[in-house]
């Protein structure tokens, strides 16, 4: 299939220019001020799908942002690949830390810099171009369906119902997603597991108004102090979460499984250097890699209250707030963990304050079998284009719809991502390697070819 490489070479500049166009649309799903822009990104994608030879291209409105659907059926005897991705992006804040504006893509040092470059517009677009390449060679080896949503970064609120209502339309043999990372450009890997998530917001309220911190300080409990103590007590000195029942269902990996996963290359010194930290901490008995992938954890994502303006104001605030996430591992159930948190956190509070716990979104962890046809086809595809057998990894991020696809459609997922952890997704200066973009476009057609050969084996 060397003609794949040839077609890619002859069209690579245009592919990149098209991606630049896509990245210029500020499709920030979290911010209602950008609703029209999110819709514009959906329309842009529809336009590109229409330029392929598809049987059906459709924008499905939801109560939130629209879902883009497209399909090409080449034969009832052929397996069907359902490609999932998202065209929405995270807010670009803090803007002042970007070296160039987030929605004015810049190509520099082998990367394309823009919000969404890697997560997930760049990776979604590889699949669109892979179909263009495959169709330039003849009929597709597999049927293909695309479901590209605009609400992934805000918890995929309307995707669950959509999938349940369109089971027939979405019937397939495998889900294929590029929305994860690999170890390094010379060390391909395939994600065999993701963590789940439970996300909530808490509020601690004390006195009925802000007080003078001299007049009342020392006698009246300060909600910020109380909140900090409550949060601090959620982990013990071994870095274990203290919520009763939190670990009850945690999947414990065998020594062999841990050894197997531990074989992946990991440069601890480079890891610390990259992040500018002198040391790392976490749950006792686990390596940094394990702490960020196969173990559950709890983090404060934001905390506020009191005076944060310029200069000093002596004030004992009336309330304090925090956003807290728990990353979960297989067998933990997001709704149950949210409930355990709620009960425990409420009990923790002294009588001097009131506590509110407001659940946001959640999602379940996912594990992918490395024995399944999908994984094997992906491994062979990557081996073909990288010249190395990819390593199965477990990652710390979450894609809750993987568990949902399994539950509703009964389908396995292949997580063949081409990003790098250094791509700064969700951070200022997000970027995606031009190498990775093209490598993805080159690899995906092989997946289609090998999956057609392997499905049913
Ligand atoms: N693509 C990421 C998830 C990811 C990133 C998985 C890197 C593995 C490696 C996705 O867009 C994301 O950010 N997911 C959210 C969860 C969602 C419910 C908001 C996350 O992980 O925080
Ligand atoms: Mn993503
Ligand atoms: Mn994301």
mmCIF file of C-alpha atoms and ligand atoms in Angstrom, residues 86 119-120 152-153 179 399 426, ligand 2:
data_model
loop_
_atom_site.group_PDB
_atom_site.id
_atom_site.type_symbol
_atom_site.label_atom_id
_atom_site.label_comp_id
_atom_site.label_asym_id
_atom_site.label_seq_id
_atom_site.Cartn_x
_atom_site.Cartn_y
_atom_site.Cartn_z
ATOM 1 C CA UNK A 86 -14.748 15.364 19.417
ATOM 2 C CA UNK A 119 -7.180 17.265 21.672
ATOM 3 C CA UNK A 120 -8.969 16.419 19.520
ATOM 4 C CA UNK A 152 -16.733 15.775 25.146
ATOM 5 C CA UNK A 153 -14.897 18.418 27.156
ATOM 6 C CA UNK A 179 -7.875 10.909 21.489
ATOM 7 C CA UNK A 399 -13.017 9.095 27.856
ATOM 8 C CA UNK A 426 -5.841 21.593 28.248
HETATM 9 MN MN1 LIG B 2 -10.016 14.560 23.935
#
